Amino acid sequence: QVQLVESGGGLVQAGGSLRLSCAASGRTSSTVGMGWFRQAPGKEREFVASINWIGGSTYYADSVKGRFSISRDNAKITVYLRMNSLKPEDTAIYYCAARSGPATMTREAYGYWGQGTQVTVSS
């Protein structure tokens, strides 16, 4: 099993920044790809960004390209999501996810999920 714990969410004004962290533990050696997803009230959970532990290839949703940056610290087994120029429409619960294969944008491909962290952007 793999456990994922997100942190770093909060309330921020539009235009501000936040950095989310996702600490992984357990059988992390079985994971290859990591992803961030978000879910706003009444909406489907959607892809935000993903990264591979090895090589560090990254992928982003069009809505966050140029504003968000995903990174990882293999020594700390932690993945980060740096969010700049935040907009009210970025308000959502942000979830970290892990999978045994390479990072992908497909939500259903991830087998491990964290509990989520709330991000609220005020206008």
Short mmCIF file of N, CA and C in Angstrom, two decimals:
data_model
loop_
_atom_site.label_atom_id
_atom_site.label_comp_id
_atom_site.label_asym_id
_atom_site.label_seq_id
_atom_site.Cartn_x
_atom_site.Cartn_y
_atom_site.Cartn_z
N GLN A 1 0.83 -1.19 0.00
CA GLN A 1 0.00 0.00 0.00
C GLN A 1 0.87 1.25 0.00
N VAL A 2 0.32 2.29 -0.56
CA VAL A 2 0.98 3.59 -0.61
C VAL A 2 0.07 4.61 0.07
N GLN A 3 0.65 5.40 0.96
CA GLN A 3 -0.12 6.45 1.62
C GLN A 3 0.36 7.80 1.08
N LEU A 4 -0.61 8.68 0.84
CA LEU A 4 -0.31 10.02 0.33
C LEU A 4 -0.96 11.05 1.24
N VAL A 5 -0.19 12.04 1.64
CA VAL A 5 -0.72 13.09 2.51
C VAL A 5 -0.41 14.44 1.90
N GLU A 6 -1.46 15.17 1.57
CA GLU A 6 -1.32 16.51 0.99
C GLU A 6 -1.31 17.56 2.09
N SER A 7 -0.66 18.66 1.81
CA SER A 7 -0.66 19.81 2.71
C SER A 7 -0.38 21.06 1.90
N GLY A 8 -0.61 22.21 2.53
CA GLY A 8 -0.27 23.47 1.89
C GLY A 8 -1.45 24.26 1.34
N GLY A 9 -2.63 23.69 1.41
CA GLY A 9 -3.80 24.42 0.93
C GLY A 9 -4.14 25.58 1.84
N GLY A 10 -5.09 26.41 1.40
CA GLY A 10 -5.51 27.54 2.21
C GLY A 10 -6.29 28.54 1.42
N LEU A 11 -6.47 29.71 2.01
CA LEU A 11 -7.20 30.81 1.39
C LEU A 11 -6.20 31.84 0.89
N VAL A 12 -6.36 32.22 -0.36
CA VAL A 12 -5.44 33.20 -0.96
C VAL A 12 -6.22 34.12 -1.88
N GLN A 13 -5.75 35.33 -2.03
CA GLN A 13 -6.40 36.27 -2.93
C GLN A 13 -6.01 35.98 -4.38
N ALA A 14 -6.86 36.36 -5.29
CA ALA A 14 -6.56 36.21 -6.70
C ALA A 14 -5.23 36.88 -7.03
N GLY A 15 -4.42 36.19 -7.82
CA GLY A 15 -3.10 36.68 -8.15
C GLY A 15 -2.01 36.17 -7.23
N GLY A 16 -2.42 35.56 -6.13
CA GLY A 16 -1.46 35.05 -5.16
C GLY A 16 -0.91 33.70 -5.53
N SER A 17 -0.12 33.14 -4.61
CA SER A 17 0.55 31.87 -4.85
C SER A 17 0.39 30.94 -3.65
N LEU A 18 0.48 29.66 -3.94
CA LEU A 18 0.50 28.63 -2.91
C LEU A 18 1.40 27.50 -3.40
N ARG A 19 1.96 26.75 -2.45
CA ARG A 19 2.69 25.54 -2.81
C ARG A 19 2.09 24.37 -2.05
N LEU A 20 1.60 23.40 -2.80
CA LEU A 20 1.07 22.18 -2.20
C LEU A 20 2.17 21.13 -2.14
N SER A 21 2.10 20.31 -1.10
CA SER A 21 3.04 19.20 -0.95
C SER A 21 2.27 17.89 -0.85
N CYS A 22 2.87 16.84 -1.34
CA CYS A 22 2.30 15.50 -1.23
C CYS A 22 3.40 14.57 -0.78
N ALA A 23 3.31 14.13 0.47
CA ALA A 23 4.30 13.22 1.03
C ALA A 23 3.82 11.78 0.87
N ALA A 24 4.66 10.97 0.25
CA ALA A 24 4.32 9.57 0.03
C ALA A 24 5.05 8.67 1.01
N SER A 25 4.37 7.60 1.42
CA SER A 25 4.99 6.62 2.32
C SER A 25 4.44 5.24 2.00
N GLY A 26 5.04 4.22 2.61
CA GLY A 26 4.62 2.86 2.33
C GLY A 26 5.43 2.28 1.18
N ARG A 27 4.80 1.53 0.30
CA ARG A 27 5.49 0.87 -0.81
C ARG A 27 5.69 1.84 -1.97
N THR A 28 6.39 2.91 -1.70
CA THR A 28 6.57 3.94 -2.73
C THR A 28 7.42 3.45 -3.89
N SER A 29 8.22 2.42 -3.66
CA SER A 29 9.05 1.90 -4.75
C SER A 29 8.20 1.31 -5.87
N SER A 30 6.94 1.03 -5.57
CA SER A 30 6.04 0.47 -6.58
C SER A 30 5.41 1.55 -7.45
N THR A 31 5.65 2.80 -7.12
CA THR A 31 5.03 3.89 -7.88
C THR A 31 6.01 4.46 -8.89
N VAL A 32 5.47 4.88 -10.00
CA VAL A 32 6.27 5.46 -11.08
C VAL A 32 5.80 6.88 -11.37
N GLY A 33 4.50 7.04 -11.51
CA GLY A 33 3.93 8.33 -11.86
C GLY A 33 3.13 8.93 -10.71
N MET A 34 3.20 10.25 -10.59
CA MET A 34 2.45 10.99 -9.59
C MET A 34 1.64 12.08 -10.27
N GLY A 35 0.47 12.35 -9.73
CA GLY A 35 -0.37 13.36 -10.35
C GLY A 35 -1.08 14.23 -9.32
N TRP A 36 -1.45 15.39 -9.77
CA TRP A 36 -2.33 16.29 -9.00
C TRP A 36 -3.64 16.43 -9.77
N PHE A 37 -4.73 16.30 -9.06
CA PHE A 37 -6.06 16.49 -9.61
C PHE A 37 -6.80 17.47 -8.71
N ARG A 38 -7.90 18.00 -9.21
CA ARG A 38 -8.70 18.88 -8.38
C ARG A 38 -10.18 18.68 -8.66
N GLN A 39 -10.97 18.98 -7.66
CA GLN A 39 -12.42 18.83 -7.81
C GLN A 39 -13.11 20.01 -7.16
N ALA A 40 -13.82 20.76 -7.99
CA ALA A 40 -14.61 21.89 -7.51
C ALA A 40 -16.01 21.40 -7.20
N PRO A 41 -16.75 22.13 -6.36
CA PRO A 41 -18.11 21.70 -6.01
C PRO A 41 -18.98 21.50 -7.24
N GLY A 42 -19.63 20.35 -7.31
CA GLY A 42 -20.53 20.07 -8.41
C GLY A 42 -19.86 19.70 -9.72
N LYS A 43 -18.53 19.53 -9.68
CA LYS A 43 -17.81 19.22 -10.93
C LYS A 43 -17.05 17.90 -10.78
N GLU A 44 -16.66 17.38 -11.94
CA GLU A 44 -15.86 16.16 -11.96
C GLU A 44 -14.44 16.47 -11.48
N ARG A 45 -13.79 15.44 -10.95
CA ARG A 45 -12.39 15.58 -10.59
C ARG A 45 -11.58 15.65 -11.88
N GLU A 46 -10.73 16.67 -11.99
CA GLU A 46 -10.01 16.88 -13.24
C GLU A 46 -8.50 16.90 -13.03
N PHE A 47 -7.82 16.55 -14.09
CA PHE A 47 -6.36 16.51 -14.09
C PHE A 47 -5.78 17.92 -14.01
N VAL A 48 -4.70 18.06 -13.25
CA VAL A 48 -4.00 19.33 -13.15
C VAL A 48 -2.57 19.19 -13.69
N ALA A 49 -1.81 18.25 -13.12
CA ALA A 49 -0.41 18.08 -13.53
C ALA A 49 0.07 16.72 -13.09
N SER A 50 1.13 16.24 -13.74
CA SER A 50 1.70 14.95 -13.35
C SER A 50 3.19 14.93 -13.63
N ILE A 51 3.87 13.98 -12.97
CA ILE A 51 5.32 13.88 -13.08
C ILE A 51 5.74 12.45 -12.80
N ASN A 52 6.85 12.04 -13.40
CA ASN A 52 7.44 10.73 -13.12
C ASN A 52 8.56 10.86 -12.11
N TRP A 53 8.65 9.91 -11.19
CA TRP A 53 9.74 9.92 -10.21
C TRP A 53 11.10 9.87 -10.91
N ILE A 54 11.19 9.04 -11.93
CA ILE A 54 12.45 8.91 -12.67
C ILE A 54 12.34 9.69 -13.96
N GLY A 55 13.31 10.54 -14.18
CA GLY A 55 13.31 11.34 -15.40
C GLY A 55 12.62 12.67 -15.25
N GLY A 56 11.55 12.71 -14.43
CA GLY A 56 10.89 13.97 -14.15
C GLY A 56 10.05 14.55 -15.25
N SER A 57 9.63 13.71 -16.22
CA SER A 57 8.75 14.23 -17.28
C SER A 57 7.48 14.80 -16.67
N THR A 58 7.06 15.96 -17.15
CA THR A 58 5.89 16.62 -16.59
C THR A 58 4.81 16.84 -17.65
N TYR A 59 3.57 16.92 -17.18
CA TYR A 59 2.41 17.16 -18.03
C TYR A 59 1.48 18.11 -17.28
N TYR A 60 0.82 18.98 -18.05
CA TYR A 60 -0.06 19.97 -17.44
C TYR A 60 -1.38 20.07 -18.20
N ALA A 61 -2.42 20.38 -17.45
CA ALA A 61 -3.67 20.73 -18.08
C ALA A 61 -3.51 22.11 -18.73
N ASP A 62 -4.20 22.33 -19.83
CA ASP A 62 -4.08 23.61 -20.52
C ASP A 62 -4.45 24.78 -19.62
N SER A 63 -5.39 24.55 -18.72
CA SER A 63 -5.88 25.64 -17.87
C SER A 63 -4.85 26.14 -16.86
N VAL A 64 -3.79 25.35 -16.63
CA VAL A 64 -2.80 25.77 -15.63
C VAL A 64 -1.40 25.96 -16.22
N LYS A 65 -1.23 25.67 -17.49
CA LYS A 65 0.08 25.84 -18.12
C LYS A 65 0.57 27.27 -17.97
N GLY A 66 1.83 27.41 -17.59
CA GLY A 66 2.42 28.72 -17.42
C GLY A 66 2.18 29.33 -16.05
N ARG A 67 1.26 28.73 -15.27
CA ARG A 67 0.98 29.26 -13.92
C ARG A 67 1.37 28.26 -12.83
N PHE A 68 1.18 26.99 -13.10
CA PHE A 68 1.48 25.95 -12.12
C PHE A 68 2.75 25.21 -12.53
N SER A 69 3.45 24.70 -11.53
CA SER A 69 4.66 23.93 -11.79
C SER A 69 4.72 22.74 -10.83
N ILE A 70 4.87 21.55 -11.37
CA ILE A 70 4.98 20.34 -10.56
C ILE A 70 6.45 19.94 -10.48
N SER A 71 6.86 19.49 -9.30
CA SER A 71 8.23 19.04 -9.11
C SER A 71 8.25 17.91 -8.09
N ARG A 72 9.39 17.25 -7.97
CA ARG A 72 9.47 16.17 -6.98
C ARG A 72 10.84 16.18 -6.32
N ASP A 73 10.87 15.68 -5.10
CA ASP A 73 12.10 15.49 -4.34
C ASP A 73 12.16 14.01 -4.00
N ASN A 74 12.97 13.28 -4.78
CA ASN A 74 13.00 11.83 -4.61
C ASN A 74 13.53 11.43 -3.23
N ALA A 75 14.44 12.20 -2.68
CA ALA A 75 14.99 11.87 -1.36
C ALA A 75 13.92 11.97 -0.28
N LYS A 76 13.05 12.95 -0.42
CA LYS A 76 11.98 13.15 0.56
C LYS A 76 10.69 12.42 0.17
N ILE A 77 10.69 11.81 -1.00
CA ILE A 77 9.51 11.12 -1.54
C ILE A 77 8.30 12.05 -1.48
N THR A 78 8.51 13.23 -1.99
CA THR A 78 7.49 14.27 -1.92
C THR A 78 7.35 14.94 -3.28
N VAL A 79 6.12 15.20 -3.64
CA VAL A 79 5.80 15.91 -4.88
C VAL A 79 5.18 17.25 -4.51
N TYR A 80 5.53 18.27 -5.27
CA TYR A 80 5.05 19.62 -5.00
C TYR A 80 4.25 20.15 -6.18
N LEU A 81 3.36 21.07 -5.87
CA LEU A 81 2.64 21.79 -6.92
C LEU A 81 2.70 23.27 -6.56
N ARG A 82 3.51 23.99 -7.31
CA ARG A 82 3.62 25.42 -7.11
C ARG A 82 2.57 26.08 -7.97
N MET A 83 1.72 26.90 -7.35
CA MET A 83 0.61 27.53 -8.06
C MET A 83 0.78 29.05 -7.97
N ASN A 84 0.98 29.67 -9.11
CA ASN A 84 1.12 31.13 -9.19
C ASN A 84 -0.05 31.73 -9.94
N SER A 85 -0.22 33.03 -9.79
CA SER A 85 -1.28 33.76 -10.51
C SER A 85 -2.62 33.06 -10.34
N LEU A 86 -2.94 32.73 -9.12
CA LEU A 86 -4.17 31.98 -8.85
C LEU A 86 -5.40 32.79 -9.20
N LYS A 87 -6.42 32.06 -9.68
CA LYS A 87 -7.69 32.66 -10.08
C LYS A 87 -8.81 32.04 -9.25
N PRO A 88 -9.93 32.74 -9.12
CA PRO A 88 -11.06 32.16 -8.38
C PRO A 88 -11.48 30.79 -8.92
N GLU A 89 -11.34 30.59 -10.21
CA GLU A 89 -11.74 29.30 -10.80
C GLU A 89 -10.77 28.18 -10.45
N ASP A 90 -9.67 28.47 -9.79
CA ASP A 90 -8.77 27.43 -9.31
C ASP A 90 -9.24 26.88 -7.96
N THR A 91 -10.27 27.48 -7.40
CA THR A 91 -10.81 27.01 -6.13
C THR A 91 -11.32 25.57 -6.26
N ALA A 92 -10.81 24.70 -5.39
CA ALA A 92 -11.15 23.28 -5.46
C ALA A 92 -10.44 22.54 -4.33
N ILE A 93 -10.81 21.29 -4.16
CA ILE A 93 -10.02 20.39 -3.33
C ILE A 93 -8.97 19.77 -4.26
N TYR A 94 -7.73 19.85 -3.85
CA TYR A 94 -6.64 19.31 -4.66
C TYR A 94 -6.18 17.98 -4.08
N TYR A 95 -6.12 16.99 -4.97
CA TYR A 95 -5.76 15.63 -4.57
C TYR A 95 -4.45 15.22 -5.23
N CYS A 96 -3.66 14.49 -4.46
CA CYS A 96 -2.45 13.87 -4.96
C CYS A 96 -2.77 12.41 -5.28
N ALA A 97 -2.16 11.89 -6.34
CA ALA A 97 -2.41 10.51 -6.73
C ALA A 97 -1.13 9.85 -7.20
N ALA A 98 -1.09 8.53 -7.08
CA ALA A 98 0.09 7.77 -7.50
C ALA A 98 -0.35 6.54 -8.29
N ARG A 99 0.53 6.11 -9.20
CA ARG A 99 0.23 4.90 -9.96
C ARG A 99 1.51 4.13 -10.22
N SER A 100 1.33 2.86 -10.56
CA SER A 100 2.50 2.00 -10.75
C SER A 100 3.10 2.15 -12.13
N GLY A 101 2.41 2.84 -13.03
CA GLY A 101 2.93 3.07 -14.36
C GLY A 101 3.34 4.52 -14.53
N PRO A 102 3.77 4.88 -15.73
CA PRO A 102 4.19 6.27 -15.99
C PRO A 102 3.04 7.26 -15.78
N ALA A 103 3.41 8.49 -15.47
CA ALA A 103 2.41 9.52 -15.24
C ALA A 103 1.51 9.67 -16.46
N THR A 104 0.25 9.92 -16.18
CA THR A 104 -0.75 10.09 -17.21
C THR A 104 -1.76 11.13 -16.76
N MET A 105 -2.56 11.61 -17.69
CA MET A 105 -3.60 12.59 -17.35
C MET A 105 -4.92 11.92 -17.00
N THR A 106 -4.96 10.60 -17.10
CA THR A 106 -6.20 9.86 -16.90
C THR A 106 -6.44 9.55 -15.43
N ARG A 107 -7.50 10.10 -14.89
CA ARG A 107 -7.81 9.92 -13.48
C ARG A 107 -7.94 8.45 -13.10
N GLU A 108 -8.59 7.67 -13.92
CA GLU A 108 -8.87 6.26 -13.59
C GLU A 108 -7.61 5.40 -13.54
N ALA A 109 -6.51 5.91 -14.07
CA ALA A 109 -5.27 5.13 -14.09
C ALA A 109 -4.54 5.14 -12.75
N TYR A 110 -4.95 6.03 -11.86
CA TYR A 110 -4.26 6.16 -10.57
C TYR A 110 -4.95 5.30 -9.51
N GLY A 111 -4.15 4.53 -8.79
CA GLY A 111 -4.71 3.62 -7.82
C GLY A 111 -4.63 4.10 -6.38
N TYR A 112 -3.81 5.10 -6.15
CA TYR A 112 -3.63 5.61 -4.79
C TYR A 112 -3.96 7.10 -4.76
N TRP A 113 -4.68 7.48 -3.72
CA TRP A 113 -5.14 8.87 -3.60
C TRP A 113 -4.94 9.37 -2.18
N GLY A 114 -4.66 10.66 -2.06
CA GLY A 114 -4.62 11.30 -0.76
C GLY A 114 -6.00 11.78 -0.37
N GLN A 115 -6.08 12.41 0.78
CA GLN A 115 -7.38 12.85 1.29
C GLN A 115 -7.78 14.22 0.75
N GLY A 116 -6.84 14.92 0.14
CA GLY A 116 -7.14 16.22 -0.46
C GLY A 116 -6.84 17.39 0.45
N THR A 117 -6.59 18.52 -0.16
CA THR A 117 -6.38 19.76 0.57
C THR A 117 -7.14 20.88 -0.13
N GLN A 118 -7.83 21.69 0.65
CA GLN A 118 -8.70 22.73 0.09
C GLN A 118 -7.89 23.95 -0.31
N VAL A 119 -8.13 24.42 -1.52
CA VAL A 119 -7.57 25.68 -2.00
C VAL A 119 -8.73 26.60 -2.35
N THR A 120 -8.75 27.76 -1.75
CA THR A 120 -9.80 28.74 -2.01
C THR A 120 -9.16 30.05 -2.44
N VAL A 121 -9.57 30.52 -3.62
CA VAL A 121 -9.03 31.75 -4.16
C VAL A 121 -10.15 32.79 -4.18
N SER A 122 -9.95 33.87 -3.45
CA SER A 122 -10.96 34.91 -3.38
C SER A 122 -10.70 35.99 -4.43
N SER A 123 -11.77 36.58 -4.91
CA SER A 123 -11.63 37.61 -5.96
C SER A 123 -11.47 38.99 -5.37
#
